[in-house]
Coordinates of C-alpha atoms in Angstrom, one line a residue:
M1 CA 0.3 0.1 0.1
T2 CA 1.2 3.5 -0.8
S3 CA 1.7 6.3 1.5
Y4 CA 2.0 10.1 1.4
T5 CA 3.7 12.7 4.0
A6 CA 3.2 16.7 3.0
P7 CA 6.6 17.9 2.1
L8 CA 6.8 20.6 4.3
K9 CA 10.3 21.9 4.8
D10 CA 10.1 22.7 0.7
M11 CA 7.1 24.5 1.0
Q12 CA 8.6 26.5 3.6
F13 CA 11.8 27.2 1.5
L14 CA 10.0 28.4 -1.6
L15 CA 7.5 30.7 0.7
H16 CA 10.0 32.0 2.5
D17 CA 13.5 32.0 0.9
V18 CA 12.4 32.0 -2.6
L19 CA 9.0 33.9 -2.8
K20 CA 9.7 35.8 0.6
L21 CA 5.9 36.3 0.9
A22 CA 6.3 38.4 4.1
E23 CA 8.5 41.0 2.2
Q24 CA 6.2 41.7 -1.1
P25 CA 3.7 44.9 -0.9
I26 CA 0.9 42.4 -1.5
P27 CA -2.1 42.6 1.1
G28 CA -2.6 40.0 3.3
Y29 CA 1.0 38.6 2.6
S30 CA 2.6 40.8 5.9
D31 CA 0.5 38.3 7.9
L32 CA 2.1 35.2 6.0
D33 CA 5.4 34.9 8.2
E34 CA 7.2 31.6 9.0
G35 CA 5.2 30.3 12.3
F36 CA 1.9 30.8 10.5
T37 CA 2.7 29.0 7.5
A38 CA 4.0 25.7 9.1
A39 CA 1.2 26.0 11.4
V40 CA -1.3 25.7 8.4
L41 CA 0.4 23.1 6.4
D42 CA 1.5 21.2 9.4
E43 CA -2.2 20.5 10.1
A44 CA -3.5 20.2 6.4
G45 CA -0.3 17.9 6.4
K46 CA -1.4 15.4 9.0
L47 CA -5.2 15.7 7.5
A48 CA -3.8 14.5 4.5
R49 CA -1.7 11.6 6.2
D50 CA -4.5 10.6 8.3
V51 CA -7.5 11.0 6.6
L52 CA -7.5 11.6 3.2
E53 CA -4.4 9.4 1.6
P54 CA -6.1 6.5 3.3
L55 CA -9.3 6.5 1.6
N56 CA -7.2 7.4 -2.0
A57 CA -7.4 3.4 -2.5
V58 CA -10.3 3.0 -1.2
G59 CA -11.9 5.7 -3.6
D60 CA -10.1 3.9 -6.0
R61 CA -11.2 0.5 -5.6
E62 CA -15.0 1.3 -5.0
G63 CA -15.9 4.4 -7.2
C64 CA -19.1 5.9 -7.3
V65 CA -22.9 3.8 -7.7
L66 CA -25.8 5.5 -9.1
E67 CA -28.8 4.2 -7.0
N68 CA -32.1 5.6 -7.8
G69 CA -30.7 9.0 -9.1
V70 CA -28.4 9.1 -5.9
V71 CA -25.0 9.1 -6.2
R72 CA -23.5 7.0 -3.3
T73 CA -19.7 8.1 -2.9
P74 CA -17.0 5.6 -1.7
T75 CA -16.4 4.4 2.0
G76 CA -15.6 7.0 4.1
F77 CA -15.3 9.9 1.8
K78 CA -18.6 11.5 3.1
A79 CA -17.2 11.5 7.0
A80 CA -14.0 13.0 5.7
F81 CA -15.4 15.7 3.1
D82 CA -17.4 16.8 6.6
Q83 CA -14.1 17.1 8.6
V84 CA -12.3 19.2 5.4
R85 CA -15.4 21.3 5.6
D86 CA -15.6 21.3 9.8
G87 CA -12.0 22.5 9.6
G88 CA -12.8 25.3 7.5
W89 CA -10.3 24.1 4.8
T90 CA -12.8 25.1 2.0
A91 CA -12.8 28.4 3.3
L92 CA -9.3 29.3 3.3
D93 CA -8.8 31.5 0.5
C94 CA -12.4 32.6 0.0
D95 CA -13.8 36.3 0.9
P96 CA -14.7 36.8 4.6
D97 CA -17.9 38.9 3.4
Y98 CA -19.1 35.2 2.8
G99 CA -17.5 32.9 5.7
G100 CA -14.3 32.7 4.1
Q101 CA -10.8 33.3 5.9
G102 CA -9.8 35.2 3.4
L103 CA -6.0 34.4 3.0
P104 CA -4.4 34.5 0.1
Y105 CA -4.5 32.5 -3.0
I106 CA -1.3 30.7 -2.5
M107 CA -2.2 29.8 0.8
G108 CA -5.2 27.7 -0.8
T109 CA -2.8 26.8 -3.5
A110 CA -0.1 25.0 -1.3
V111 CA -3.1 23.4 0.8
G112 CA -4.7 22.3 -2.4
E113 CA -1.5 20.5 -3.4
I114 CA -1.3 18.8 0.1
F115 CA -4.7 17.4 0.0
V116 CA -4.4 16.5 -4.5
S117 CA -1.1 14.5 -3.6
A118 CA -3.2 12.7 -0.7
N119 CA -6.4 11.7 -2.7
M120 CA -6.6 14.0 -6.1
A121 CA -10.4 12.2 -6.7
F122 CA -11.4 13.2 -3.1
N123 CA -10.1 16.9 -3.3
M124 CA -11.7 17.6 -6.9
Y125 CA -15.5 17.5 -4.9
Q126 CA -14.2 21.3 -3.3
G127 CA -11.9 21.9 -6.1
L128 CA -14.4 22.4 -8.4
T129 CA -16.5 24.3 -5.9
H130 CA -13.8 26.6 -5.2
G131 CA -14.0 27.8 -9.0
A132 CA -17.7 27.8 -9.2
Y133 CA -17.9 30.0 -6.3
S134 CA -15.0 32.5 -8.2
A135 CA -17.6 33.0 -11.5
I136 CA -20.2 33.8 -9.4
H137 CA -18.1 36.4 -6.5
T138 CA -16.6 37.8 -10.0
H139 CA -19.4 37.6 -12.2
G140 CA -23.2 36.9 -10.2
S141 CA -25.3 40.0 -8.9
P142 CA -25.2 41.2 -4.8
E143 CA -28.4 39.0 -4.5
Q144 CA -26.6 35.6 -6.0
K145 CA -23.7 36.2 -3.8
A146 CA -25.8 36.5 -1.1
K147 CA -28.1 33.5 -2.2
Y148 CA -25.3 31.1 -2.8
L149 CA -21.8 31.7 -1.5
P150 CA -21.7 31.3 2.0
K151 CA -23.2 28.0 1.6
M152 CA -20.4 27.1 -1.1
V153 CA -17.6 28.7 1.1
S154 CA -18.5 26.0 3.8
C155 CA -19.2 23.2 0.9
E156 CA -22.5 23.1 2.5
W157 CA -23.5 23.2 -0.8
T158 CA -20.9 22.3 -3.8
G159 CA -20.9 23.4 -7.2
T160 CA -19.6 22.3 -10.8
M161 CA -18.8 23.5 -14.0
N162 CA -20.9 22.2 -17.2
L163 CA -19.6 22.5 -20.8
T164 CA -19.0 19.9 -22.4
E165 CA -22.0 18.1 -24.5
P166 CA -21.7 14.5 -26.2
H167 CA -21.1 16.1 -29.5
C168 CA -19.0 19.1 -28.8
G169 CA -16.0 19.5 -26.0
T170 CA -13.4 22.3 -26.9
D171 CA -15.4 23.5 -30.0
L172 CA -18.5 24.9 -27.7
G173 CA -20.2 26.6 -30.6
L174 CA -21.4 23.5 -31.5
M175 CA -23.4 23.4 -28.1
R176 CA -26.8 22.7 -28.3
T177 CA -28.0 23.0 -24.6
K178 CA -31.1 26.1 -24.6
A179 CA -32.4 28.6 -22.2
E180 CA -35.4 29.7 -23.1
P181 CA -36.7 33.1 -21.1
Q182 CA -39.0 33.0 -18.4
A183 CA -41.7 35.8 -17.4
D184 CA -40.2 36.2 -14.3
G185 CA -36.8 36.5 -15.6
S186 CA -35.6 32.9 -15.1
Y187 CA -34.9 30.5 -17.9
K188 CA -35.6 27.0 -18.9
I189 CA -32.5 24.8 -19.6
T190 CA -32.7 22.0 -21.5
G191 CA -30.1 19.8 -22.9
Q192 CA -27.6 17.0 -21.8
K193 CA -23.8 17.8 -20.2
I194 CA -21.1 15.4 -20.0
F195 CA -18.3 14.4 -18.1
I196 CA -19.6 16.6 -15.4
S197 CA -17.2 16.4 -12.5
A198 CA -18.6 16.2 -9.0
G199 CA -22.0 15.9 -11.1
E200 CA -24.3 14.6 -8.5
H201 CA -23.1 12.9 -4.8
D202 CA -24.4 12.5 -1.3
M203 CA -21.8 14.4 0.6
A204 CA -23.7 18.0 0.1
D205 CA -27.1 19.3 0.8
N206 CA -27.2 21.1 -3.0
I207 CA -25.1 20.9 -5.9
I208 CA -24.5 24.5 -7.8
H209 CA -24.2 24.0 -11.5
L210 CA -22.9 26.3 -13.5
V211 CA -24.8 25.5 -17.3
L212 CA -23.4 27.0 -20.2
A213 CA -26.3 27.5 -22.7
K214 CA -27.7 29.3 -25.7
A215 CA -30.5 31.7 -25.3
P216 CA -32.2 33.3 -28.2
G217 CA -30.5 36.1 -30.1
G218 CA -27.1 35.0 -29.3
G219 CA -26.0 34.0 -33.0
E220 CA -23.9 31.1 -34.3
G221 CA -20.7 29.9 -32.5
T222 CA -19.5 30.7 -29.0
K223 CA -20.8 34.6 -29.0
G224 CA -24.6 33.3 -28.5
I225 CA -23.3 31.2 -25.1
S226 CA -24.4 32.0 -21.6
L227 CA -23.7 31.0 -18.7
F228 CA -26.6 30.1 -16.3
I229 CA -26.8 29.0 -12.1
V230 CA -28.9 25.9 -11.9
P231 CA -29.0 24.6 -8.6
K232 CA -30.0 21.1 -8.1
F233 CA -32.7 22.4 -5.2
L234 CA -34.3 25.5 -5.7
V235 CA -33.4 27.8 -3.5
N236 CA -36.3 29.8 -1.4
E237 CA -35.9 33.4 -0.5
D238 CA -35.2 32.4 2.8
G239 CA -32.3 30.3 1.8
S240 CA -34.0 26.7 2.6
L241 CA -34.3 24.6 0.1
G242 CA -37.1 24.2 -2.3
A243 CA -38.3 21.6 -4.8
R244 CA -35.7 19.4 -6.6
N245 CA -35.0 21.3 -9.9
P246 CA -35.0 18.7 -13.5
V247 CA -31.9 17.9 -13.6
S248 CA -30.8 14.3 -13.0
V249 CA -28.1 11.8 -13.8
G250 CA -28.1 9.4 -17.0
K251 CA -24.8 7.4 -16.0
I252 CA -21.7 7.8 -14.2
E253 CA -19.0 7.1 -16.1
E254 CA -16.4 4.5 -16.1
K255 CA -13.4 6.1 -16.2
M256 CA -9.7 4.7 -16.1
G257 CA -8.6 6.5 -13.2
I258 CA -10.1 9.1 -10.5
H259 CA -12.7 6.5 -9.6
G260 CA -13.7 8.3 -6.8
N261 CA -14.8 11.2 -8.0
A262 CA -18.4 10.9 -9.6
T263 CA -18.0 11.8 -13.2
C264 CA -21.8 12.2 -14.4
V265 CA -23.8 12.6 -17.5
L266 CA -26.4 15.5 -16.3
N267 CA -29.9 15.5 -18.4
Y268 CA -31.8 19.5 -17.9
D269 CA -35.1 19.1 -18.6
G270 CA -36.6 22.5 -18.5
A271 CA -34.4 22.9 -15.0
T272 CA -35.1 26.4 -14.0
G273 CA -32.1 28.5 -13.9
W274 CA -30.7 32.1 -13.7
L275 CA -28.3 34.1 -16.2
L276 CA -24.8 34.5 -14.5
G277 CA -23.2 37.8 -15.1
D278 CA -24.2 39.4 -18.9
L279 CA -26.2 37.7 -21.8
H280 CA -24.4 35.9 -24.3
K281 CA -21.2 36.8 -22.4
G282 CA -21.1 33.4 -20.7
M283 CA -17.7 32.3 -21.8
R284 CA -15.6 35.8 -20.1
A285 CA -17.5 34.3 -17.1
M286 CA -16.6 30.8 -17.6
F287 CA -13.4 31.6 -18.0
T288 CA -13.2 33.1 -14.8
M289 CA -13.5 29.3 -13.5
M290 CA -11.0 27.9 -16.6
N291 CA -8.1 29.7 -15.5
E292 CA -8.3 29.1 -12.0
A293 CA -9.6 25.5 -13.1
R294 CA -6.3 25.1 -15.6
L295 CA -3.7 26.2 -12.9
G296 CA -5.3 23.5 -10.5
V297 CA -4.9 20.7 -13.1
G298 CA -1.5 21.7 -13.4
L299 CA -0.7 21.3 -9.9
Q300 CA -2.8 17.5 -10.0
G301 CA -0.2 17.1 -12.5
Y302 CA 2.7 17.3 -10.4
A303 CA 0.9 17.1 -6.9
V304 CA 0.4 13.3 -8.1
A305 CA 3.7 12.9 -9.3
E306 CA 5.1 14.1 -5.9
A307 CA 3.4 11.2 -4.6
A308 CA 4.0 9.0 -6.6
Y309 CA 7.7 9.7 -6.3
Q310 CA 7.5 9.4 -2.6
N311 CA 6.3 5.5 -3.3
G312 CA 8.9 4.9 -5.5
L313 CA 11.8 6.5 -3.7
A314 CA 10.8 4.1 -0.6
Y315 CA 11.1 1.0 -2.7
A316 CA 14.5 2.1 -4.3
K317 CA 15.7 2.2 -0.7
D318 CA 14.2 -0.6 0.4
R319 CA 14.1 -3.5 -2.5
L320 CA 17.3 -5.3 -3.0
Q321 CA 18.3 -6.2 -6.0
G322 CA 21.8 -6.8 -7.7
R323 CA 25.2 -5.4 -6.6
D324 CA 26.6 -1.7 -7.4
V325 CA 29.1 -2.1 -9.7
T326 CA 31.4 -0.2 -7.8
G327 CA 31.6 -2.3 -4.9
V328 CA 29.3 -3.9 -2.3
K329 CA 26.6 -1.2 -0.5
N330 CA 25.3 -3.8 1.8
P331 CA 27.4 -6.8 2.9
S332 CA 25.2 -7.8 5.0
G333 CA 22.7 -8.6 2.8
P334 CA 22.0 -10.8 -0.4
A335 CA 21.9 -7.8 -2.9
D336 CA 22.2 -3.8 -2.6
P337 CA 19.2 -1.7 -2.7
L338 CA 18.0 -0.4 -6.1
I339 CA 18.6 3.1 -5.3
V340 CA 22.7 2.4 -5.8
H341 CA 22.4 1.6 -9.8
P342 CA 22.7 5.0 -11.7
D343 CA 19.6 4.6 -13.8
I344 CA 17.4 4.2 -10.7
R345 CA 18.9 7.8 -9.9
R346 CA 18.5 9.2 -13.2
N347 CA 14.8 8.1 -12.5
L348 CA 14.6 9.8 -9.1
M349 CA 16.3 12.7 -10.4
E350 CA 14.4 13.5 -13.2
Q351 CA 11.0 13.0 -10.8
K352 CA 12.3 15.2 -7.8
S353 CA 14.0 18.2 -10.0
F354 CA 10.6 18.2 -11.8
V355 CA 8.4 17.9 -9.1
E356 CA 10.4 20.5 -7.1
G357 CA 10.7 22.6 -10.5
A358 CA 6.8 22.7 -11.0
R359 CA 6.2 23.4 -7.4
A360 CA 8.4 26.5 -7.8
L361 CA 6.4 27.6 -10.8
T362 CA 2.9 26.8 -9.5
F363 CA 3.3 28.8 -6.2
W364 CA 5.1 31.5 -8.7
A365 CA 2.1 31.9 -10.3
A366 CA -0.5 31.9 -7.7
S367 CA 1.2 34.6 -6.2
L368 CA 0.7 36.7 -9.4
I369 CA -2.8 36.1 -9.5
D370 CA -2.5 37.3 -5.5
R371 CA -0.8 40.7 -7.0
H372 CA -3.2 40.9 -9.8
R373 CA -6.5 40.6 -7.3
R374 CA -5.1 42.4 -4.1
L375 CA -3.4 45.3 -6.3
D376 CA -4.9 45.5 -9.4
D377 CA -1.6 44.4 -11.1
A378 CA -2.8 44.2 -14.9
A379 CA 1.0 43.0 -15.6
A380 CA 0.9 40.4 -13.0
D381 CA -2.5 39.6 -14.9
G382 CA -1.1 39.3 -18.2
L383 CA 1.9 37.5 -17.0
V384 CA -0.2 34.4 -15.1
S385 CA -2.5 34.3 -18.3
L386 CA 0.9 33.6 -20.2
M387 CA 1.8 31.1 -17.7
I388 CA -1.4 29.1 -17.6
P389 CA -1.3 27.1 -20.7
V390 CA 2.5 26.1 -19.9
I391 CA 1.4 25.3 -16.3
K392 CA -1.7 23.4 -17.6
G393 CA 0.0 21.7 -20.4
F394 CA 3.8 21.3 -19.6
Q395 CA 3.2 20.2 -15.7
T396 CA 0.4 17.3 -16.6
D397 CA 2.4 15.9 -19.7
K398 CA 5.2 15.8 -17.4
G399 CA 3.9 14.7 -14.3
F400 CA 2.2 11.7 -16.0
E401 CA 5.5 10.8 -17.1
M402 CA 7.1 11.0 -13.8
A403 CA 4.3 8.8 -12.4
V404 CA 5.0 6.2 -14.9
Q405 CA 8.5 6.7 -14.0
A406 CA 8.0 6.3 -10.1
Q407 CA 5.9 3.0 -11.5
Q408 CA 8.7 1.3 -13.1
I409 CA 10.8 1.3 -10.4
W410 CA 8.7 -0.9 -8.9
G411 CA 9.3 -2.8 -11.8
G412 CA 6.3 -5.7 -12.2
H413 CA 5.4 -5.3 -8.4
G414 CA 4.4 -1.4 -9.8
Y415 CA 2.1 -3.2 -12.4
I416 CA 0.0 -5.1 -9.7
E417 CA -3.0 -3.1 -8.7
E418 CA -2.8 -3.9 -4.8
Q419 CA 0.6 -1.9 -4.7
G420 CA -1.3 1.3 -5.6
M421 CA 1.6 2.7 -8.1
S422 CA -0.6 1.7 -11.0
Q423 CA -3.4 4.3 -9.4
F424 CA -1.2 7.2 -9.6
V425 CA -0.6 6.2 -13.5
R426 CA -4.3 6.0 -14.5
D427 CA -5.5 9.1 -12.1
A428 CA -2.6 11.5 -13.6
R429 CA -3.6 10.8 -16.8
I430 CA -6.8 12.4 -16.7
A431 CA -5.0 15.7 -16.3
Q432 CA -3.4 16.1 -19.8
I433 CA -7.2 15.7 -21.1
Y434 CA -9.4 18.0 -19.5
E435 CA -9.9 21.8 -18.7
G436 CA -8.8 22.1 -22.3
A437 CA -6.7 19.0 -24.0
N438 CA -2.7 19.5 -23.7
G439 CA -2.9 20.0 -27.9
V440 CA -5.5 22.5 -27.1
Q441 CA -3.4 24.4 -24.1
A442 CA -0.6 24.7 -27.4
L443 CA -2.3 26.2 -29.6
D444 CA -4.2 28.7 -26.9
L445 CA -0.4 29.5 -25.8
V446 CA 0.8 30.2 -29.7
G447 CA -2.3 31.4 -31.7
R448 CA -3.3 33.7 -28.6
K449 CA -1.1 34.4 -25.6
L450 CA 1.9 35.4 -27.6
A451 CA 0.4 38.3 -29.5
Q452 CA -2.3 39.2 -26.2
D453 CA -1.5 43.4 -25.8
G454 CA 0.8 43.2 -28.5
G455 CA 3.1 40.5 -27.0
K456 CA 4.1 42.5 -24.2
H457 CA 3.7 40.0 -21.9
V458 CA 5.7 37.3 -23.8
M459 CA 8.3 39.9 -23.8
A460 CA 8.4 40.8 -20.1
F461 CA 8.9 36.9 -19.6
F462 CA 11.8 37.3 -21.7
E463 CA 13.0 40.1 -20.2
I464 CA 12.4 38.9 -16.4
V465 CA 14.8 35.7 -17.6
K466 CA 17.3 38.0 -18.9
T467 CA 17.3 40.2 -15.7
E468 CA 18.1 36.9 -13.5
V469 CA 21.0 36.0 -15.8
K470 CA 22.4 39.1 -15.7
A471 CA 22.0 39.1 -11.6
H472 CA 24.9 36.6 -11.3
D473 CA 27.4 37.7 -13.5
G474 CA 30.7 36.5 -12.4
D475 CA 29.5 34.2 -10.0
E476 CA 31.2 31.3 -10.1
R477 CA 28.7 29.4 -8.3
M478 CA 25.6 30.4 -10.0
K479 CA 27.2 29.6 -13.4
P480 CA 26.1 25.8 -13.7
F481 CA 22.5 27.8 -13.7
A482 CA 22.7 31.2 -14.9
E483 CA 24.3 30.0 -18.6
P484 CA 21.8 27.2 -19.3
L485 CA 19.3 29.4 -18.3
K486 CA 20.8 32.1 -21.2
A487 CA 20.9 29.2 -23.9
A488 CA 17.2 28.2 -23.3
S489 CA 16.1 31.6 -23.3
K490 CA 17.4 32.4 -26.5
Q491 CA 16.1 29.0 -27.8
L492 CA 12.6 30.0 -26.6
Q493 CA 12.8 33.9 -28.0
A494 CA 14.4 32.3 -31.7
A495 CA 10.8 29.7 -31.8
A496 CA 9.1 32.8 -31.1
M497 CA 11.0 34.6 -34.1
F498 CA 10.2 31.7 -36.6
F499 CA 6.5 31.9 -35.7
M500 CA 6.2 35.6 -36.4
Q501 CA 8.5 35.2 -39.7
S502 CA 6.9 32.2 -40.8
G503 CA 3.7 31.8 -39.4
M504 CA 2.0 35.1 -41.4
K505 CA 2.9 33.5 -44.1
N506 CA 1.9 29.6 -43.5
P507 CA -0.1 29.3 -40.4
N508 CA 0.2 25.6 -40.0
A509 CA 4.3 26.2 -39.5
A510 CA 3.3 28.0 -36.3
L511 CA 0.6 25.4 -35.4
A512 CA 2.8 22.5 -36.0
G513 CA 5.2 23.7 -33.6
A514 CA 2.6 25.2 -30.5
Y515 CA 3.3 22.1 -28.8
D516 CA 7.1 21.9 -28.8
F517 CA 6.8 25.3 -27.8
M518 CA 4.9 24.7 -25.1
H519 CA 7.1 22.0 -23.7
L520 CA 10.6 24.4 -24.5
M521 CA 8.7 27.2 -22.3
G522 CA 8.2 25.0 -19.4
H523 CA 11.8 23.9 -19.3
V524 CA 12.7 27.4 -19.2
C525 CA 10.4 28.1 -16.8
M526 CA 11.3 25.7 -14.8
G527 CA 15.1 26.8 -15.6
L528 CA 14.2 30.3 -14.2
M529 CA 12.6 28.5 -11.1
W530 CA 15.7 26.2 -10.6
T531 CA 18.2 29.8 -10.7
R532 CA 15.8 31.3 -8.1
M533 CA 16.2 28.2 -5.9
A534 CA 19.8 27.8 -6.3
K535 CA 20.1 31.5 -5.4
A536 CA 18.3 31.3 -2.2
A537 CA 20.0 28.0 -1.2
H538 CA 23.4 29.7 -1.8
L539 CA 22.2 32.7 0.5
A540 CA 20.7 30.3 3.1
L541 CA 24.1 28.8 3.3
D542 CA 26.1 31.7 3.5
E543 CA 24.0 33.2 6.3
G544 CA 23.8 30.2 8.3
R545 CA 20.4 29.6 8.1
G546 CA 18.2 26.4 7.3
D547 CA 19.2 23.0 7.1
A548 CA 22.6 22.9 5.4
A549 CA 22.2 19.4 4.0
Y550 CA 18.5 20.2 2.8
L551 CA 20.0 23.2 0.9
K552 CA 23.1 21.3 -0.4
T553 CA 20.7 18.9 -2.2
K554 CA 18.7 21.6 -3.5
I555 CA 21.2 23.0 -4.9
A556 CA 22.4 19.6 -6.6
T557 CA 19.0 18.6 -8.0
G558 CA 19.0 22.0 -9.5
Q559 CA 22.0 21.1 -11.1
F560 CA 20.9 18.0 -12.8
Y561 CA 17.9 19.8 -13.9
M562 CA 19.6 22.5 -16.3
A563 CA 22.5 19.8 -17.2
R564 CA 20.2 17.2 -17.6
Q565 CA 16.6 18.4 -18.8
L566 CA 17.4 22.0 -20.2
P567 CA 19.2 20.3 -23.0
A568 CA 15.6 19.2 -24.5
C569 CA 14.9 23.0 -25.6
A570 CA 17.5 22.6 -28.3
T571 CA 15.2 19.5 -29.3
H572 CA 12.2 21.4 -29.5
L573 CA 13.5 24.3 -31.2
A574 CA 14.8 22.2 -34.0
R575 CA 11.4 20.6 -34.3
I576 CA 9.7 23.7 -34.4
E577 CA 12.0 25.3 -37.3
S578 CA 11.1 22.3 -39.0
G579 CA 7.5 23.7 -39.9
A580 CA 4.6 22.1 -41.0
D581 CA 5.8 20.1 -43.8
P582 CA 7.1 17.3 -42.4
V583 CA 4.0 17.6 -40.2
M584 CA 1.7 18.0 -43.4
A585 CA 3.1 15.8 -45.7
L586 CA 0.5 12.9 -46.1
A587 CA -2.8 13.4 -47.1
A588 CA -5.5 12.3 -44.7
E589 CA -6.2 9.2 -47.1
A590 CA -2.7 8.2 -46.7
F591 CA -2.7 7.5 -43.1

């Protein structure tokens, strides 16, 4: 069976040595001293270890069951959800006006990682509720906020997002769900939605569905789409629950992973809904949820990899197999532990360097979101919008790869279900697909985000990297970081220049290279993070602060990434510069 321990030391290092939260001018950050964040994260870690992680295999094994229109969650889920809710964890970074604790988003991000690593499927129930809360908080009327948000903050009511239909996934312009206006200002929603995570369950009194549908007069395509609040139970004026809305579960999907989360087909048969935001502007409101959700999915990518890595590492230290070629390391035993072998070390270092770099990138992005929300910083918003497809796409691709590598360490035992390693692989796989498949993330990055606001956000990113590199001129200790980062950044800029020069004449030249560009930029982002972490570690060592062994390990791990992973940038650039011809050479009928 698997286990999980929250990486509290690494989180504290990022929050206080790298990001220096308490020194930032962001409102609320001055309260985030080391003692406070340690207390919060320690309690989250205990809850994850003692309550959530033991239910991970239970949820995978039992799944969710549909009985007479009601979804029964796995054994222990409801009691655990009550415990999470009663502890105030669902309200951590929500608005105090609606019962939230008002902590910065970065604290919700750090706690979210811990809960995802322990039990990804379970955490989705509250994670999706947070996204729905954010959409209503941003776009709802005062009356809608007062009616729905307090119960959603506490997770007495949970939330969902309803986009996908059987015949349309990414192309929402093909949507058929209809919204018919009523005399009282409400709408009747009719249609079918699929792949709705947490669409029905037995852990909350009500479920607030946010549903995309087409109202009359909106025209064709996505411009005609509106967003509606459609509760499972109608809510009376006094806040009590009224009649059951005609929204029902057609079935629970049988999935490759995340069995503990109820992924539902939902049928809307004239269900009563209320417009959220402006008529025919539903995509704008939904993207409030989508951007937060995509950051959360990028977090899932590395959080599951963290849990898999911990279990792969434990097995590598425990399993005896073969002898070290340089000399016996376990003379009292019949063989040496797996971890003595260079290829196992390579495997573990790839996992460790990815997870720690991705955590740094995600925490940095969360701090940018706080900067935008709490300081109304448009530059921070533009930068994080540029980063979202990279965080979602790159981190979930690599996160799945790392989960597979952790499973690989276990050999044949990793393929046996009872050991638990296969669940990490199966659960991690969905993160590459939902909230916009990773190919779509790459197209969004290259087709929209690079040129957004005249390209000023990507230029700002290049300047951030350039400034970081220049800051280490003449510092021999930082040479293994600054020089590879400089080279990788130049390769990223060359790729962007190729798109500018070739994309106008042949758009396929840019689109054929989009996926490689997303990964190239992901590696540069990770290189930037590792450079910052190495700088912080060296400074702490110079000042005699912290755990010296941990800090030296951090530097060595970063050097591995810069030497062994960052060179992939050259390969991605070569692929990009090959243009569209190799990709588009075959006619469709030739495949």
